[in-house]
PDB file of C-alpha atoms in Angstrom:
ATOM      1  CA  MET A   7       0.656   9.272 -11.361  1.00 57.00           C
ATOM      2  CA  ALA A   8      -1.070  12.899 -10.918  1.00 55.00           C
ATOM      3  CA  THR A   9      -4.107  11.506  -9.085  1.00 61.00           C
ATOM      4  CA  GLU A  10      -2.024  10.111  -5.881  1.00 66.00           C
ATOM      5  CA  ALA A  11      -0.197  13.507  -5.162  1.00 68.00           C
ATOM      6  CA  SER A  12      -3.660  14.704  -4.572  1.00 80.00           C
ATOM      7  CA  TRP A  13      -4.256  12.189  -1.955  1.00 87.00           C
ATOM      8  CA  THR A  14      -3.150  12.856   1.986  1.00 90.00           C
ATOM      9  CA  SER A  15      -1.378  10.172   3.927  1.00 92.00           C
ATOM     10  CA  ASP A  16      -4.917   9.225   5.716  1.00 94.00           C
ATOM     11  CA  GLU A  17      -6.604   8.866   2.369  1.00 93.00           C
ATOM     12  CA  TRP A  18      -4.046   6.993   0.795  1.00 92.00           C
ATOM     13  CA  ARG A  19      -4.038   4.288   3.811  1.00 95.00           C
ATOM     14  CA  THR A  20      -7.754   4.061   3.867  1.00 96.00           C
ATOM     15  CA  LYS A  21      -7.748   3.537   0.063  1.00 95.00           C
ATOM     16  CA  LEU A  22      -5.063   0.757   0.427  1.00 96.00           C
ATOM     17  CA  LEU A  23      -6.762  -0.930   3.190  1.00 97.00           C
ATOM     18  CA  HIS A  24     -10.039  -1.629   1.026  1.00 96.00           C
ATOM     19  CA  CYS A  25      -7.692  -2.997  -1.427  1.00 97.00           C
ATOM     20  CA  CYS A  26      -6.046  -5.573   0.965  1.00 98.00           C
ATOM     21  CA  GLY A  27      -7.125  -5.888   4.904  1.00 98.00           C
ATOM     22  CA  SER A  28      -3.571  -6.411   6.095  1.00 98.00           C
ATOM     23  CA  ARG A  29      -2.543  -3.336   7.980  1.00 98.00           C
ATOM     24  CA  ARG A  30       1.212  -4.294   7.433  1.00 98.00           C
ATOM     25  CA  TRP A  31       0.757  -4.570   3.812  1.00 98.00           C
ATOM     26  CA  VAL A  32      -1.134  -0.776   3.757  1.00 98.00           C
ATOM     27  CA  GLU A  33       1.987   0.244   5.574  1.00 98.00           C
ATOM     28  CA  LEU A  34       4.668  -1.400   3.079  1.00 98.00           C
ATOM     29  CA  MET A  35       2.772   0.019   0.211  1.00 97.00           C
ATOM     30  CA  PHE A  36       2.641   3.361   1.664  1.00 96.00           C
ATOM     31  CA  ALA A  37       6.221   3.566   1.956  1.00 96.00           C
ATOM     32  CA  GLN A  38       6.664   2.109  -1.860  1.00 95.00           C
ATOM     33  CA  ARG A  39       5.089   5.465  -2.948  1.00 92.00           C
ATOM     34  CA  PRO A  40       5.488   7.397  -5.594  1.00 91.00           C
ATOM     35  CA  PHE A  41       3.907   5.091  -8.315  1.00 93.00           C
ATOM     36  CA  ALA A  42       5.210   6.151 -11.683  1.00 93.00           C
ATOM     37  CA  SER A  43       2.367   4.129 -13.456  1.00 94.00           C
ATOM     38  CA  LEU A  44      -0.477   1.611 -12.716  1.00 95.00           C
ATOM     39  CA  GLU A  45       2.236  -1.045 -13.851  1.00 97.00           C
ATOM     40  CA  ASP A  46       4.573   0.067 -11.098  1.00 97.00           C
ATOM     41  CA  LEU A  47       1.819   0.295  -8.691  1.00 97.00           C
ATOM     42  CA  LEU A  48       1.149  -3.607  -9.554  1.00 98.00           C
ATOM     43  CA  ALA A  49       4.776  -4.378  -9.568  1.00 98.00           C
ATOM     44  CA  LYS A  50       5.463  -2.972  -6.161  1.00 98.00           C
ATOM     45  CA  ALA A  51       1.879  -4.668  -4.873  1.00 98.00           C
ATOM     46  CA  ARG A  52       3.521  -7.925  -5.851  1.00 98.00           C
ATOM     47  CA  THR A  53       6.720  -7.240  -4.354  1.00 98.00           C
ATOM     48  CA  VAL A  54       4.979  -6.490  -0.931  1.00 98.00           C
ATOM     49  CA  ASP A  55       2.626  -9.736  -1.170  1.00 98.00           C
ATOM     50  CA  ALA A  56       6.174 -11.616  -0.842  1.00 98.00           C
ATOM     51  CA  GLN A  57       6.913 -10.207   2.098  1.00 98.00           C
ATOM     52  CA  LEU A  58       3.451 -10.944   4.212  1.00 98.00           C
ATOM     53  CA  GLY A  59       3.250 -13.775   6.653  1.00 98.00           C
ATOM     54  CA  ARG A  60       0.376 -15.807   7.745  1.00 98.00           C
ATOM     55  CA  ALA A  61      -0.827 -13.010  10.470  1.00 98.00           C
ATOM     56  CA  ASP A  62      -1.133 -10.530   7.437  1.00 99.00           C
ATOM     57  CA  TRP A  63      -2.985 -12.689   4.906  1.00 98.00           C
ATOM     58  CA  LEU A  64      -5.068 -14.026   7.802  1.00 98.00           C
ATOM     59  CA  GLU A  65      -5.798 -10.107   8.640  1.00 98.00           C
ATOM     60  CA  ALA A  66      -6.534  -9.330   4.832  1.00 98.00           C
ATOM     61  CA  PHE A  67      -8.823 -12.900   4.286  1.00 98.00           C
ATOM     62  CA  ALA A  68     -11.041 -11.524   7.695  1.00 96.00           C
ATOM     63  CA  ALA A  69     -11.614  -8.130   5.825  1.00 95.00           C
ATOM     64  CA  HIS A  70     -13.677  -9.963   3.289  1.00 93.00           C
ATOM     65  CA  PRO A  71     -17.522 -10.960   3.292  1.00 90.00           C
ATOM     66  CA  GLU A  72     -18.379 -14.900   3.377  1.00 89.00           C
ATOM     67  CA  ILE A  73     -18.751 -15.949  -0.735  1.00 84.00           C
ATOM     68  CA  GLY A  74     -22.039 -16.180  -0.962  1.00 73.00           C
ATOM     69  CA  THR A  75     -23.567 -14.130   1.929  1.00 66.00           C
ATOM     70  CA  LYS A  76     -26.219 -11.330   1.261  1.00 59.00           C
ATOM     71  CA  THR A  77     -25.664  -8.819   3.667  1.00 55.00           C
ATOM     72  CA  GLN A  78     -26.030  -5.008   3.700  1.00 51.00           C
ATOM     73  CA  THR A  79     -22.230  -4.337   5.026  1.00 51.00           C
ATOM     74  CA  ILE A  80     -20.231  -5.350   1.624  1.00 47.00           C
ATOM     75  CA  SER A  81     -18.727  -2.685  -0.775  1.00 56.00           C
ATOM     76  CA  THR A  82     -19.904  -1.821  -4.430  1.00 61.00           C
ATOM     77  CA  TRP A  83     -16.340  -3.838  -5.435  1.00 52.00           C
ATOM     78  CA  GLU A  84     -17.333  -6.665  -3.251  1.00 56.00           C
ATOM     79  CA  ALA A  85     -20.751  -6.866  -4.616  1.00 52.00           C
ATOM     80  CA  GLN A  86     -19.241  -6.833  -8.244  1.00 55.00           C
ATOM     81  CA  GLU A  87     -16.754  -9.429  -7.392  1.00 52.00           C
ATOM     82  CA  GLN A  88     -19.774 -11.817  -6.094  1.00 55.00           C
ATOM     83  CA  SER A  89     -22.097 -11.166  -8.707  1.00 50.00           C
ATOM     84  CA  GLY A  90     -22.209 -14.448  -9.827  1.00 53.00           C
ATOM     85  CA  ALA A  91     -22.908 -15.609  -6.425  1.00 57.00           C
ATOM     86  CA  ALA A  92     -25.915 -13.348  -6.292  1.00 57.00           C
ATOM     87  CA  GLN A  93     -27.414 -14.714  -9.112  1.00 63.00           C
ATOM     88  CA  ALA A  94     -27.335 -18.323  -8.240  1.00 68.00           C
ATOM     89  CA  ALA A  95     -29.974 -20.876  -7.452  1.00 83.00           C
ATOM     90  CA  ALA A  96     -31.102 -21.241  -3.712  1.00 85.00           C
ATOM     91  CA  ALA A  97     -29.862 -24.703  -3.424  1.00 89.00           C
ATOM     92  CA  THR A  98     -26.303 -23.989  -5.059  1.00 89.00           C
ATOM     93  CA  LEU A  99     -26.242 -21.154  -2.494  1.00 90.00           C
ATOM     94  CA  ASP A 100     -27.127 -23.499   0.677  1.00 92.00           C
ATOM     95  CA  GLU A 101     -24.732 -25.744  -0.916  1.00 94.00           C
ATOM     96  CA  LEU A 102     -21.895 -23.150  -0.724  1.00 93.00           C
ATOM     97  CA  SER A 103     -22.386 -22.113   2.368  1.00 93.00           C
ATOM     98  CA  ALA A 104     -22.034 -25.439   3.813  1.00 96.00           C
ATOM     99  CA  CYS A 105     -18.497 -25.686   2.107  1.00 96.00           C
ATOM    100  CA  ASN A 106     -17.864 -22.172   3.591  1.00 95.00           C
ATOM    101  CA  GLN A 107     -18.487 -23.511   6.912  1.00 97.00           C
ATOM    102  CA  ALA A 108     -16.569 -26.684   6.339  1.00 98.00           C
ATOM    103  CA  TYR A 109     -13.783 -24.440   4.883  1.00 98.00           C
ATOM    104  CA  LYS A 110     -13.826 -22.249   7.887  1.00 98.00           C
ATOM    105  CA  ALA A 111     -13.871 -24.967  10.405  1.00 98.00           C
ATOM    106  CA  LYS A 112     -10.990 -26.831   8.620  1.00 98.00           C
ATOM    107  CA  PHE A 113      -8.696 -24.037   7.869  1.00 98.00           C
ATOM    108  CA  GLY A 114      -9.679 -21.081  10.617  1.00 98.00           C
ATOM    109  CA  TYR A 115     -10.906 -18.559   8.043  1.00 98.00           C
ATOM    110  CA  ILE A 116     -13.359 -17.824   5.476  1.00 96.00           C
ATOM    111  CA  TYR A 117     -12.967 -19.229   1.615  1.00 97.00           C
ATOM    112  CA  ILE A 118     -11.194 -16.576   0.107  1.00 97.00           C
ATOM    113  CA  VAL A 119     -11.560 -16.531  -4.028  1.00 97.00           C
ATOM    114  CA  CYS A 120     -11.191 -14.037  -6.805  1.00 96.00           C
ATOM    115  CA  ALA A 121     -14.542 -14.415  -7.659  1.00 92.00           C
ATOM    116  CA  THR A 122     -14.569 -11.949 -10.538  1.00 92.00           C
ATOM    117  CA  GLY A 123     -15.961 -13.681 -13.441  1.00 91.00           C
ATOM    118  CA  LYS A 124     -16.907 -16.645 -11.817  1.00 93.00           C
ATOM    119  CA  SER A 125     -20.356 -18.315 -11.178  1.00 92.00           C
ATOM    120  CA  ALA A 126     -21.543 -19.730  -7.941  1.00 91.00           C
ATOM    121  CA  ALA A 127     -21.323 -23.187  -9.448  1.00 92.00           C
ATOM    122  CA  GLU A 128     -17.701 -22.580 -10.251  1.00 95.00           C
ATOM    123  CA  MET A 129     -16.952 -21.038  -6.731  1.00 95.00           C
ATOM    124  CA  LEU A 130     -18.718 -24.442  -5.453  1.00 96.00           C
ATOM    125  CA  ALA A 131     -16.688 -26.555  -7.366  1.00 97.00           C
ATOM    126  CA  ILE A 132     -13.297 -24.460  -6.324  1.00 98.00           C
ATOM    127  CA  VAL A 133     -14.051 -24.720  -2.463  1.00 98.00           C
ATOM    128  CA  GLN A 134     -14.796 -28.283  -2.932  1.00 98.00           C
ATOM    129  CA  ASP A 135     -11.610 -28.931  -4.136  1.00 98.00           C
ATOM    130  CA  ARG A 136      -9.634 -27.037  -1.999  1.00 98.00           C
ATOM    131  CA  LEU A 137     -10.885 -28.254   0.843  1.00 98.00           C
ATOM    132  CA  ARG A 138      -8.849 -31.731   0.410  1.00 98.00           C
ATOM    133  CA  HIS A 139      -5.967 -29.281   0.651  1.00 98.00           C
ATOM    134  CA  SER A 140      -3.558 -29.383   3.957  1.00 98.00           C
ATOM    135  CA  PRO A 141      -3.574 -26.152   5.552  1.00 98.00           C
ATOM    136  CA  ALA A 142      -0.233 -25.177   4.886  1.00 98.00           C
ATOM    137  CA  SER A 143      -1.141 -25.957   1.078  1.00 98.00           C
ATOM    138  CA  GLU A 144      -4.706 -23.961   1.258  1.00 99.00           C
ATOM    139  CA  LEU A 145      -3.009 -20.919   2.850  1.00 99.00           C
ATOM    140  CA  VAL A 146      -0.629 -20.540  -0.051  1.00 98.00           C
ATOM    141  CA  VAL A 147      -3.323 -20.951  -2.323  1.00 99.00           C
ATOM    142  CA  ALA A 148      -5.832 -18.327  -0.474  1.00 99.00           C
ATOM    143  CA  ALA A 149      -2.747 -15.664  -0.259  1.00 99.00           C
ATOM    144  CA  GLN A 150      -2.789 -16.130  -4.050  1.00 98.00           C
ATOM    145  CA  GLU A 151      -6.327 -15.750  -4.523  1.00 98.00           C
ATOM    146  CA  GLN A 152      -6.027 -12.688  -2.273  1.00 98.00           C
ATOM    147  CA  ALA A 153      -3.240 -11.147  -4.202  1.00 98.00           C
ATOM    148  CA  LYS A 154      -5.314 -11.492  -7.509  1.00 98.00           C
ATOM    149  CA  ILE A 155      -8.065  -9.690  -5.745  1.00 98.00           C
ATOM    150  CA  THR A 156      -5.934  -7.039  -4.365  1.00 98.00           C
ATOM    151  CA  GLN A 157      -4.579  -6.252  -7.930  1.00 98.00           C
ATOM    152  CA  ILE A 158      -7.953  -5.803  -9.561  1.00 97.00           C
ATOM    153  CA  ARG A 159      -8.915  -3.845  -6.752  1.00 96.00           C
ATOM    154  CA  LEU A 160      -5.759  -1.500  -6.931  1.00 97.00           C
ATOM    155  CA  THR A 161      -6.378  -1.411 -10.690  1.00 96.00           C
ATOM    156  CA  LYS A 162     -10.169  -0.137  -9.861  1.00 94.00           C
ATOM    157  CA  LEU A 163      -8.753   2.459  -7.467  1.00 92.00           C
ATOM    158  CA  LEU A 164      -6.958   4.287 -10.317  1.00 90.00           C
ATOM    159  CA  ALA A 165      -9.699   3.933 -13.004  1.00 88.00           C
ATOM    160  CA  GLU A 166     -12.115   5.395 -10.089  1.00 80.00           C
ATOM    161  CA  THR A 167      -9.911   8.566  -9.729  1.00 68.00           C
TER     162      THR A 167
END
């Protein structure tokens, strides 16, 4: 891919870190270069995802803002991903906030969901269901959601260049 060839090593790492907040994921992906196509990039990301452990996933999760939080520090991508929550009624956001707190208390990290295309009500129903999971099974689900987010962000990364 011509665009990636023009990026410095530091630019690559910064761009990859914006797609997934795990430094180990970034280094493993960086080592996979060059990428022949978007499909190759996405396939290699799935391969790298399979190599991550609990600490790597927790680091990736920590890079996200809490679902439904209105803050000045979220990126354009994060704002787009969470746009369904931005349109929600105050009562729904309050309930989502309470569930976010319960989730973090139970699992030790923020609620991770691929929010793209989901309304606040959908995300609320999902977190309520996931609060019934065991910590071990929820980590698997959260990692799968992070992987979906990463795939979307990698696609956006190449679309913007």
